[in-house]
DNA sequence: CTAGGGTTAG
């Protein structure tokens, strides 16, 4: 009955019913709990709290109750909590099954917790659930999100059965890693094996072309999508095309496309247009894009920062200040940069400008030493990117370091030479960090994987897989 | 007695 209410989204009724059941003296079991959980997952925090209460009250939580709690956590940014729940449920003597695993794996991928992900992979092998299509697909995605695209491929190849989602997961993985050639190969292979692509396959194909700078090929696939496959382009596809043209410096062409698209452009269209205007110093179109974005997403600080950067790169300080004033009047601050790194099964979070990490003095010392080495080899800081940070709140950030540098330094300090590092960041990597990490990869002989909001950067022997194009 | 909880892009 409760499940019925929940299904029809009468969440309030299902919670009331749950309460009545209690007062009538019925003890809820795992089934009724898993039915009522989605009703409170409108807010994960609330659901987690309720769940812990149920557990304390000694209610019979079953595999489904635990699984749905894990799913709510990994779908709502509570990745560490999801991992913790997985551990707890096993301590309670419950055995995760082939549904629990694909609920949990995205949590490992989200925070690039490779060791945790590998442990879950081992668990699914030992418990004979690794042949499940959902499990296999979730593994492909997890390894791709942890920077190990070769392992994604190995999982894919070993799957006894695959579906559209499995193909898309691999295709998307290659796209995110900027492996354009491999992505297009997979796209062809999937069709040869009889799997029709869908609109998600095309977002990956287009974004792979964009990452690899294959402008003409991207235009070809975009046209072919509706012509040969009968898939009408959606906002996401136009968004990829704007990035593709913008990256190639063809800003006017990108803007023309935006004006001619059949649906109303939103932030996912104007955003990439503004970014490419920042990269290619196009003030006129940048101002148009920014004005639209200020209407569509007035509280997104990134847009103000981008426009002000365009002004700053042209030394238009009056305009820089007026944008900063707009931000201030809305009470907006630049999103704090934040990075994660997993070291010996523990995930560390580093914030630009905070002193919370106990090893911060060592980190600062290490980065100072690296700066000296870099200067010896002729490196100059990227002033273009320092211009971003002229406002007072950001001066601290200039004095200390961006979070991705802190995370890399922490990794260097706590692992032995030759051990690869991987960092994930909540914003896009800046030019200075990119240059510093390239240097570190050579000087310290480390492979370093950095996942930013856009793609993966694989630093090795002083070069990056993105070919300095991002 | 069973169902229920599931994977991909942006």
Short mmCIF file of C-alpha atoms (C1' of nucleotides) in Angstrom, two decimals:
data_model
loop_
_atom_site.label_atom_id
_atom_site.label_comp_id
_atom_site.label_asym_id
_atom_site.label_seq_id
_atom_site.Cartn_x
_atom_site.Cartn_y
_atom_site.Cartn_z
CA UNK A 1 0.00 0.00 0.00
CA UNK A 2 2.76 2.42 0.97
CA UNK A 3 4.62 1.47 -2.18
CA UNK A 4 1.51 2.31 -4.17
CA UNK A 5 1.33 5.81 -2.74
CA UNK A 6 4.98 6.29 -3.43
CA UNK A 7 4.63 5.17 -6.98
CA UNK A 8 1.98 7.76 -7.66
CA UNK A 9 4.21 10.31 -5.95
CA UNK A 10 1.83 10.82 -3.04
CA UNK A 11 4.85 11.03 -0.81
CA UNK A 12 3.03 12.74 2.04
CA UNK A 13 0.39 10.00 2.12
CA UNK A 14 3.03 7.30 2.20
CA UNK A 15 4.77 8.96 5.13
CA UNK A 16 1.45 9.38 6.99
CA UNK A 17 0.59 5.78 6.34
CA UNK A 18 3.99 4.73 7.63
CA UNK A 19 3.27 6.64 10.82
CA UNK A 20 -0.22 5.10 11.20
CA UNK A 21 1.26 1.66 10.77
CA UNK A 22 3.60 2.42 13.67
CA UNK A 23 0.85 3.64 15.96
CA UNK A 24 -1.36 0.65 15.21
CA UNK A 25 1.40 -1.47 16.66
CA UNK A 26 2.72 -2.90 13.40
CA UNK A 27 6.44 -3.11 13.18
CA UNK A 28 7.71 -1.93 9.78
CA UNK A 29 10.07 -4.36 8.09
CA UNK A 30 12.66 -3.94 5.35
CA UNK A 31 9.93 -3.88 2.74
CA UNK A 32 7.94 -1.01 4.19
CA UNK A 33 11.13 0.89 4.94
CA UNK A 34 12.41 0.61 1.39
CA UNK A 35 9.00 1.82 0.25
CA UNK A 36 8.99 4.89 2.43
CA UNK A 37 12.61 5.88 1.78
CA UNK A 38 12.08 7.50 -1.62
CA UNK A 39 9.47 9.72 0.04
CA UNK A 40 12.09 11.27 2.25
CA UNK A 41 14.87 11.29 -0.30
CA UNK A 42 13.65 14.65 -1.56
CA UNK A 43 16.33 15.49 0.94
CA UNK A 44 19.08 12.88 1.29
CA UNK A 45 20.18 14.23 4.61
CA UNK A 46 16.72 13.56 6.02
CA UNK A 47 16.61 10.09 4.53
CA UNK A 48 20.02 9.23 5.97
CA UNK A 49 18.92 10.42 9.38
CA UNK A 50 15.75 8.34 9.26
CA UNK A 51 17.73 5.36 8.05
CA UNK A 52 20.13 5.58 10.99
CA UNK A 53 17.15 5.85 13.35
CA UNK A 54 15.62 2.72 11.86
CA UNK A 55 18.91 0.95 12.31
CA UNK A 56 19.22 2.04 15.94
CA UNK A 57 15.66 0.93 16.62
CA UNK A 58 16.73 -2.52 15.50
CA UNK A 59 14.27 -2.69 12.61
CA UNK A 60 14.87 -5.41 10.07
CA UNK A 61 16.55 -3.56 7.28
CA UNK A 62 17.01 -5.85 4.31
CA UNK A 63 19.20 -5.75 1.21
CA UNK A 64 16.67 -3.59 -0.62
CA UNK A 65 16.50 -1.00 2.17
CA UNK A 66 20.29 -0.71 2.21
CA UNK A 67 20.53 -0.67 -1.56
CA UNK A 68 18.01 2.14 -1.95
CA UNK A 69 19.81 4.18 0.71
CA UNK A 70 23.13 3.63 -1.09
CA UNK A 71 21.52 4.64 -4.39
CA UNK A 72 20.11 7.86 -2.91
CA UNK A 73 23.54 8.76 -1.56
CA UNK A 74 25.52 8.16 -4.73
CA UNK A 75 22.92 10.03 -6.80
CA UNK A 76 22.97 13.05 -4.52
CA UNK A 77 26.61 13.82 -3.94
CA UNK A 78 26.95 11.77 -0.74
CA UNK A 79 29.63 9.49 -2.15
CA UNK A 80 31.64 8.91 1.01
CA UNK A 81 28.40 8.07 2.84
CA UNK A 82 27.52 5.52 0.14
CA UNK A 83 30.89 3.79 0.61
CA UNK A 84 30.44 3.79 4.36
CA UNK A 85 26.93 2.28 4.07
CA UNK A 86 28.30 -0.50 1.87
CA UNK A 87 30.78 -1.38 4.60
CA UNK A 88 28.17 -1.15 7.35
CA UNK A 89 25.66 -3.34 5.58
CA UNK A 90 28.22 -6.12 5.33
CA UNK A 91 29.05 -5.75 9.01
CA UNK A 92 25.34 -6.26 9.68
CA UNK A 93 25.69 -9.60 7.93
CA UNK A 94 23.83 -8.62 4.76
CA UNK A 95 25.17 -9.64 1.38
CA UNK A 96 25.17 -6.96 -1.34
CA UNK A 97 23.79 -8.34 -4.61
CA UNK A 98 23.88 -7.54 -8.34
CA UNK A 99 21.66 -4.49 -7.78
CA UNK A 100 23.65 -3.06 -4.88
CA UNK A 101 26.86 -2.98 -6.92
CA UNK A 102 25.72 -0.67 -9.76
CA UNK A 103 24.18 1.63 -7.14
CA UNK A 104 27.48 1.89 -5.32
CA UNK A 105 29.97 2.10 -8.21
CA UNK A 106 28.98 5.61 -9.37
CA UNK A 107 29.97 6.82 -5.89
CA UNK A 108 33.50 5.44 -6.44
CA UNK A 109 33.66 7.06 -9.86
CA UNK A 110 32.35 10.42 -8.64
CA UNK A 111 35.23 10.87 -6.23
CA UNK A 112 37.72 8.86 -8.36
CA UNK A 113 38.20 6.40 -5.51
CA UNK A 114 40.04 3.83 -7.62
CA UNK A 115 41.06 1.54 -4.77
CA UNK A 116 37.50 1.40 -3.44
CA UNK A 117 36.25 0.78 -6.97
CA UNK A 118 38.72 -2.07 -7.46
CA UNK A 119 37.65 -3.60 -4.16
CA UNK A 120 34.03 -3.52 -5.32
CA UNK A 121 35.11 -5.08 -8.64
CA UNK A 122 36.80 -7.92 -6.72
CA UNK A 123 33.69 -8.32 -4.61
CA UNK A 124 31.53 -8.75 -7.70
CA UNK A 125 33.94 -11.31 -9.17
CA UNK A 126 33.97 -13.31 -5.95
CA UNK A 127 30.21 -13.22 -5.65
CA UNK A 128 29.42 -14.17 -9.23
CA UNK A 129 27.59 -10.99 -10.15
CA UNK A 130 30.23 -9.58 -12.50
CA UNK A 131 28.49 -11.01 -15.57
CA UNK A 132 25.40 -8.87 -14.95
CA UNK A 133 25.03 -6.21 -17.67
CA UNK A 134 24.30 -3.46 -15.13
CA UNK A 135 27.35 -4.43 -13.04
CA UNK A 136 29.62 -4.58 -16.10
CA UNK A 137 28.39 -1.24 -17.38
CA UNK A 138 28.81 0.42 -14.00
CA UNK A 139 32.39 -0.94 -13.86
CA UNK A 140 33.20 0.53 -17.29
CA UNK A 141 31.94 3.88 -16.11
CA UNK A 142 33.72 3.70 -12.76
CA UNK A 143 37.12 2.94 -14.32
CA UNK A 144 36.66 5.70 -16.90
CA UNK A 145 35.79 8.16 -14.15
CA UNK A 146 38.86 7.03 -12.19
CA UNK A 147 41.13 7.76 -15.14
CA UNK A 148 41.71 4.11 -16.13
CA UNK A 149 40.15 3.91 -19.57
CA UNK A 150 42.19 0.80 -20.44
CA UNK A 151 40.52 -1.01 -17.54
CA UNK A 152 37.13 0.16 -18.83
CA UNK A 153 38.00 -1.46 -22.12
CA UNK A 154 39.07 -4.67 -20.44
CA UNK A 155 35.75 -4.87 -18.56
CA UNK A 156 33.85 -4.16 -21.74
CA UNK A 157 35.69 -6.90 -23.66
CA UNK A 158 35.05 -9.45 -20.94
CA UNK A 159 31.29 -8.86 -20.77
CA UNK A 160 29.24 -11.83 -21.99
CA UNK A 161 26.35 -9.52 -22.95
CA UNK A 162 26.22 -5.80 -23.67
CA UNK A 163 23.46 -3.33 -24.28
CA UNK A 164 23.21 0.22 -25.60
CA UNK A 165 24.16 1.65 -22.21
CA UNK A 166 27.34 -0.47 -22.07
CA UNK A 167 28.45 0.79 -25.49
CA UNK A 168 27.62 4.35 -24.53
CA UNK A 169 29.59 4.06 -21.29
CA UNK A 170 32.73 3.03 -23.18
CA UNK A 171 32.18 5.61 -25.91
CA UNK A 172 31.64 8.34 -23.32
CA UNK A 173 34.76 7.21 -21.48
CA UNK A 174 36.94 7.62 -24.56
CA UNK A 175 35.34 11.02 -25.22
CA UNK A 176 36.01 12.23 -21.69
CA UNK A 177 39.63 11.11 -22.03
CA UNK A 178 40.03 12.98 -25.30
CA UNK A 179 40.74 9.71 -27.13
CA UNK A 180 39.00 10.76 -30.31
CA UNK A 181 40.27 7.99 -32.56
CA UNK A 182 39.22 5.25 -30.14
CA UNK A 183 35.82 6.87 -29.61
CA UNK A 184 35.10 6.92 -33.33
CA UNK A 185 36.31 3.31 -33.64
CA UNK A 186 33.90 2.23 -30.90
CA UNK A 187 31.11 4.15 -32.60
CA UNK A 188 31.72 2.21 -35.83
CA UNK A 189 32.18 -1.08 -34.01
CA UNK A 190 28.88 -0.76 -32.16
CA UNK A 191 27.03 -0.39 -35.42
CA UNK A 192 28.85 -3.28 -37.04
CA UNK A 193 27.81 -5.45 -34.12
CA UNK A 194 24.19 -4.46 -34.67
CA UNK A 195 23.77 -1.89 -31.92
CA UNK A 196 21.99 1.27 -33.12
CA UNK A 197 23.32 4.47 -31.52
CA UNK A 198 20.98 6.85 -29.71
CA UNK A 199 21.14 10.57 -28.87
CA UNK A 200 23.55 9.92 -25.99
CA UNK A 201 25.98 8.12 -28.33
CA UNK A 202 26.00 11.25 -30.47
CA UNK A 203 26.73 13.61 -27.56
CA UNK A 204 29.85 11.50 -26.94
CA UNK A 205 30.86 11.40 -30.61
CA UNK A 206 30.48 15.15 -30.94
CA UNK A 207 32.30 15.89 -27.71
CA UNK A 208 35.11 13.52 -28.77
CA UNK A 209 35.47 15.46 -32.03
CA UNK A 210 35.47 18.70 -30.09
CA UNK A 211 38.16 17.50 -27.63
CA UNK A 212 40.34 16.27 -30.49
CA UNK A 213 39.92 19.38 -32.58
CA UNK A 214 38.25 17.41 -35.42
CA UNK A 215 36.02 20.29 -36.49
CA UNK A 216 35.00 19.05 -39.94
CA UNK A 217 34.35 15.51 -38.73
CA UNK A 218 32.17 16.91 -35.94
CA UNK A 219 30.09 18.86 -38.44
CA UNK A 220 29.76 15.72 -40.54
CA UNK A 221 28.41 13.64 -37.62
CA UNK A 222 26.06 16.44 -36.60
CA UNK A 223 24.50 16.51 -40.07
CA UNK A 224 24.50 12.74 -40.36
CA UNK A 225 22.64 12.36 -37.06
CA UNK A 226 19.28 13.58 -38.39
CA UNK A 227 19.89 12.69 -42.04
CA UNK A 228 21.05 9.08 -41.66
CA UNK A 229 19.83 8.08 -38.20
CA UNK A 230 16.62 10.06 -37.80
CA UNK A 231 17.80 11.49 -34.48
CA UNK A 232 16.88 15.17 -34.17
CA UNK A 233 19.63 17.21 -32.49
CA UNK A 234 18.79 18.36 -28.94
CA UNK A 235 20.18 21.19 -26.86
CA UNK A 236 23.10 18.96 -25.74
CA UNK A 237 24.15 18.42 -29.35
CA UNK A 238 24.03 22.11 -30.16
CA UNK A 239 26.04 22.67 -27.01
CA UNK A 240 28.75 20.28 -28.30
CA UNK A 241 28.76 22.07 -31.65
CA UNK A 242 29.22 25.46 -30.01
CA UNK A 243 32.20 24.05 -28.07
CA UNK A 244 33.58 22.42 -31.21
CA UNK A 245 33.42 25.58 -33.34
CA UNK A 246 34.45 27.81 -30.45
CA UNK A 247 37.51 25.72 -29.68
CA UNK A 248 38.60 26.04 -33.31
CA UNK A 249 38.30 29.82 -32.94
CA UNK A 250 35.30 29.93 -35.26
CA UNK A 251 33.29 32.09 -32.85
CA UNK A 252 31.20 33.88 -35.45
CA UNK A 253 30.15 30.58 -36.98
CA UNK A 254 29.25 29.27 -33.51
CA UNK A 255 27.17 32.37 -32.80
CA UNK A 256 25.39 32.02 -36.15
CA UNK A 257 24.48 28.46 -35.24
CA UNK A 258 23.08 29.63 -31.90
CA UNK A 259 20.93 32.22 -33.63
CA UNK A 260 19.61 29.66 -36.11
CA UNK A 261 18.88 26.75 -33.81
CA UNK A 262 15.23 25.69 -33.72
CA UNK A 263 14.86 25.79 -29.92
CA UNK A 264 15.50 28.45 -27.31
CA UNK A 265 19.21 28.37 -26.34
CA UNK A 266 19.90 27.99 -22.62
CA UNK A 267 22.89 28.14 -20.32
CA UNK A 268 24.46 25.00 -21.81
CA UNK A 269 24.71 26.90 -25.13
CA UNK A 270 25.69 30.40 -24.02
CA UNK A 271 28.15 29.02 -21.42
CA UNK A 272 30.52 27.30 -23.89
CA UNK A 273 30.18 30.27 -26.24
CA UNK A 274 31.31 32.63 -23.47
CA UNK A 275 34.19 30.27 -22.55
CA UNK A 276 35.49 30.19 -26.10
CA UNK A 277 35.20 33.98 -26.29
CA UNK A 278 37.43 34.07 -23.22
CA UNK A 279 39.98 31.77 -24.86
CA UNK A 280 39.98 33.60 -28.20
CA UNK A 281 39.55 37.12 -26.76
CA UNK A 282 36.29 37.88 -28.58
CA UNK A 283 34.77 40.80 -26.68
CA UNK A 284 31.74 41.58 -28.85
CA UNK A 285 30.17 38.12 -28.83
CA UNK A 286 31.40 37.47 -25.30
CA UNK A 287 29.34 40.42 -24.07
CA UNK A 288 26.23 39.12 -25.85
CA UNK A 289 26.66 35.64 -24.36
CA UNK A 290 27.34 37.04 -20.90
CA UNK A 291 24.24 39.26 -20.97
CA UNK A 292 22.08 36.21 -21.80
CA UNK A 293 23.73 34.18 -19.07
CA UNK A 294 23.18 36.91 -16.47
CA UNK A 295 19.45 36.64 -17.27
CA UNK A 296 19.31 32.85 -17.38
CA UNK A 297 21.49 32.07 -14.39
CA UNK A 298 21.93 35.29 -12.39
CA UNK A 299 23.50 33.47 -9.46
CA UNK A 300 26.23 31.57 -11.31
CA UNK A 301 29.48 33.29 -10.35
CA UNK A 302 31.46 31.62 -13.15
CA UNK A 303 29.84 33.74 -15.85
CA UNK A 304 30.78 37.03 -14.16
CA UNK A 305 34.33 35.79 -13.67
CA UNK A 306 34.64 34.84 -17.36
CA UNK A 307 33.39 38.20 -18.62
CA UNK A 308 35.62 40.07 -16.23
CA UNK A 309 38.55 37.95 -17.46
CA UNK A 310 37.88 38.96 -21.03
CA UNK A 311 37.91 42.62 -19.96
CA UNK A 312 41.06 42.06 -17.91
CA UNK A 313 42.88 40.45 -20.83
CA UNK A 314 42.18 43.65 -22.77
CA UNK A 315 43.18 45.87 -19.83
CA UNK A 316 39.64 47.32 -19.61
CA UNK A 317 39.83 47.89 -15.86
CA UNK A 318 36.73 50.12 -15.59
CA UNK A 319 34.62 47.31 -17.05
CA UNK A 320 36.39 44.74 -14.89
CA UNK A 321 35.35 46.70 -11.83
CA UNK A 322 31.77 47.12 -12.93
CA UNK A 323 31.39 43.35 -13.36
CA UNK A 324 32.94 42.81 -9.95
CA UNK A 325 30.45 45.32 -8.53
CA UNK A 326 27.57 43.40 -10.10
CA UNK A 327 28.82 40.25 -8.42
CA UNK A 328 29.24 41.98 -5.10
CA UNK A 329 25.74 43.51 -5.21
CA UNK A 330 24.30 40.03 -5.69
CA UNK A 331 26.40 38.67 -2.87
CA UNK A 332 28.19 36.25 -5.21
CA UNK A 333 31.68 34.92 -4.66
CA UNK A 334 33.76 32.89 -7.00
CA UNK A 335 33.13 29.19 -6.35
CA UNK A 336 35.89 27.91 -4.13
CA UNK A 337 38.22 25.54 -5.97
CA UNK A 338 38.22 22.09 -4.46
CA UNK A 339 40.16 18.92 -5.29
CA UNK A 340 40.12 15.32 -4.13
CA UNK A 341 42.89 12.72 -4.10
CA UNK A 342 42.80 9.13 -2.89
CA UNK A 343 45.92 8.01 -1.03
CA UNK A 344 46.16 4.56 0.53
CA UNK A 345 42.37 4.01 0.54
CA UNK A 346 41.64 7.38 2.10
CA UNK A 347 40.09 10.22 0.15
CA UNK A 348 41.50 13.66 0.99
CA UNK A 349 39.77 16.92 0.13
CA UNK A 350 41.83 20.05 -0.47
CA UNK A 351 40.42 23.59 -0.67
CA UNK A 352 42.29 26.52 -2.19
CA UNK A 353 43.31 28.82 0.60
CA UNK A 354 42.34 26.72 3.58
CA UNK A 355 44.71 25.46 6.20
CA UNK A 356 42.67 22.53 7.37
CA UNK A 357 44.88 19.76 6.08
CA UNK A 358 47.39 18.68 8.73
CA UNK A 359 50.18 18.34 6.17
CA UNK A 360 49.74 21.86 4.81
CA UNK A 361 53.18 23.12 5.95
CA UNK A 362 54.91 20.26 4.12
CA UNK A 363 52.73 20.83 1.05
CA UNK A 364 53.67 24.51 0.91
CA UNK A 365 57.35 23.66 1.33
CA UNK A 366 57.20 21.06 -1.45
CA UNK A 367 55.48 23.44 -3.86
CA UNK A 368 58.04 26.14 -3.05
CA UNK A 369 60.89 23.76 -3.90
CA UNK A 370 59.19 22.79 -7.15
CA UNK A 371 58.79 26.47 -8.09
CA UNK A 372 62.53 26.94 -7.69
CA UNK A 373 63.28 23.94 -9.89
CA UNK A 374 60.84 25.20 -12.49
CA UNK A 375 62.40 28.63 -12.62
CA UNK A 376 65.82 27.00 -13.08
CA UNK A 377 64.46 25.31 -16.18
CA UNK A 378 63.07 28.55 -17.52
CA UNK A 379 59.42 28.38 -16.55
CA UNK A 380 57.49 31.65 -16.21
CA UNK A 381 54.09 31.81 -14.48
CA UNK A 382 51.15 32.33 -16.82
CA UNK A 383 50.27 35.96 -16.21
CA UNK A 384 47.19 35.67 -18.40
CA UNK A 385 45.66 33.43 -15.79
CA UNK A 386 46.87 35.46 -12.84
CA UNK A 387 44.73 38.28 -14.23
CA UNK A 388 41.69 36.25 -13.26
CA UNK A 389 42.46 36.75 -9.66
CA UNK A 390 42.77 40.46 -9.18
CA UNK A 391 39.98 40.81 -6.69
CA UNK A 392 40.72 40.89 -3.02
CA UNK A 393 39.14 37.57 -2.09
CA UNK A 394 41.28 35.92 -4.74
CA UNK A 395 44.55 37.45 -3.64
CA UNK A 396 44.75 34.82 -0.93
CA UNK A 397 44.40 32.24 -3.63
CA UNK A 398 47.29 33.75 -5.58
CA UNK A 399 49.49 33.69 -2.49
CA UNK A 400 48.69 30.12 -1.65
CA UNK A 401 47.92 27.74 -4.49
CA UNK A 402 45.05 26.28 -6.40
CA UNK A 403 43.58 23.15 -4.89
CA UNK A 404 44.81 20.82 -7.66
CA UNK A 405 48.43 21.80 -6.95
CA UNK A 406 47.89 21.14 -3.25
CA UNK A 407 46.42 17.72 -4.02
CA UNK A 408 49.28 16.78 -6.35
CA UNK A 409 51.84 17.88 -3.74
CA UNK A 410 50.06 15.83 -1.07
CA UNK A 411 50.21 12.84 -3.39
CA UNK A 412 53.93 13.33 -4.04
CA UNK A 413 54.61 13.50 -0.31
CA UNK A 414 52.68 10.37 0.60
CA UNK A 415 53.41 7.90 -2.18
CA UNK A 416 56.63 6.55 -3.58
CA UNK A 417 58.27 7.64 -6.80
CA UNK A 418 56.68 6.19 -9.94
CA UNK A 419 53.28 5.69 -8.29
CA UNK A 420 50.62 7.37 -10.45
CA UNK A 421 48.46 10.11 -8.90
CA UNK A 422 44.95 11.09 -9.66
CA UNK A 423 43.15 14.24 -8.74
CA UNK A 424 39.65 15.45 -9.41
CA UNK A 425 38.62 19.06 -9.37
CA UNK A 426 35.26 20.83 -9.12
CA UNK A 427 36.22 23.56 -11.64
CA UNK A 428 38.20 23.65 -14.85
CA UNK A 429 41.96 23.45 -14.49
CA UNK A 430 43.76 26.77 -15.03
CA UNK A 431 46.70 27.36 -17.36
CA UNK A 432 49.21 27.81 -14.59
CA UNK A 433 48.28 24.58 -12.82
CA UNK A 434 48.37 22.82 -16.17
CA UNK A 435 51.92 24.01 -16.82
CA UNK A 436 53.09 23.21 -13.28
CA UNK A 437 51.69 19.69 -13.37
CA UNK A 438 53.28 19.05 -16.76
CA UNK A 439 56.60 20.04 -15.24
CA UNK A 440 56.03 17.84 -12.19
CA UNK A 441 55.20 14.82 -14.34
CA UNK A 442 58.66 15.03 -15.87
CA UNK A 443 60.72 16.28 -12.94
CA UNK A 444 59.24 13.85 -10.41
CA UNK A 445 58.72 11.06 -12.94
CA UNK A 446 55.02 10.61 -12.23
CA UNK A 447 51.98 9.88 -14.28
CA UNK A 448 49.30 12.30 -13.08
CA UNK A 449 45.63 12.12 -13.98
CA UNK A 450 43.52 15.23 -13.41
CA UNK A 451 39.79 15.16 -14.03
CA UNK A 452 38.25 18.60 -14.23
CA UNK A 453 34.64 19.50 -14.99
CA UNK A 454 35.33 19.12 -18.66
CA UNK A 455 37.59 16.16 -19.30
CA UNK A 456 40.59 14.11 -18.21
CA UNK A 457 44.16 15.38 -18.42
CA UNK A 458 46.78 12.64 -18.43
CA UNK A 459 50.19 14.14 -17.66
CA UNK A 460 53.25 12.07 -18.54
CA UNK A 461 56.91 12.91 -19.29
CA UNK A 462 56.21 16.65 -19.35
CA UNK A 463 53.25 16.51 -21.75
CA UNK A 464 49.47 16.30 -21.40
CA UNK A 465 47.04 14.10 -23.31
CA UNK A 466 44.91 17.15 -24.12
CA UNK A 467 47.74 18.51 -26.26
CA UNK A 468 47.34 21.86 -24.45
CA UNK A 469 43.93 22.25 -26.05
CA UNK A 470 41.17 22.62 -23.49
"C1'" DC B 1 4.81 -17.11 -1.59
"C1'" DT B 2 7.31 -12.59 -3.93
"C1'" DA B 3 8.55 -7.76 -4.97
"C1'" DG B 4 11.35 -4.23 -4.16
"C1'" DG B 5 16.52 -1.51 -5.11
"C1'" DG B 6 19.90 -0.87 -10.85
"C1'" DT B 7 24.14 1.03 -15.33
"C1'" DT B 8 25.46 5.74 -19.82
"C1'" DA B 9 25.74 12.35 -21.39
"C1'" DG B 10 24.99 17.26 -19.65
#
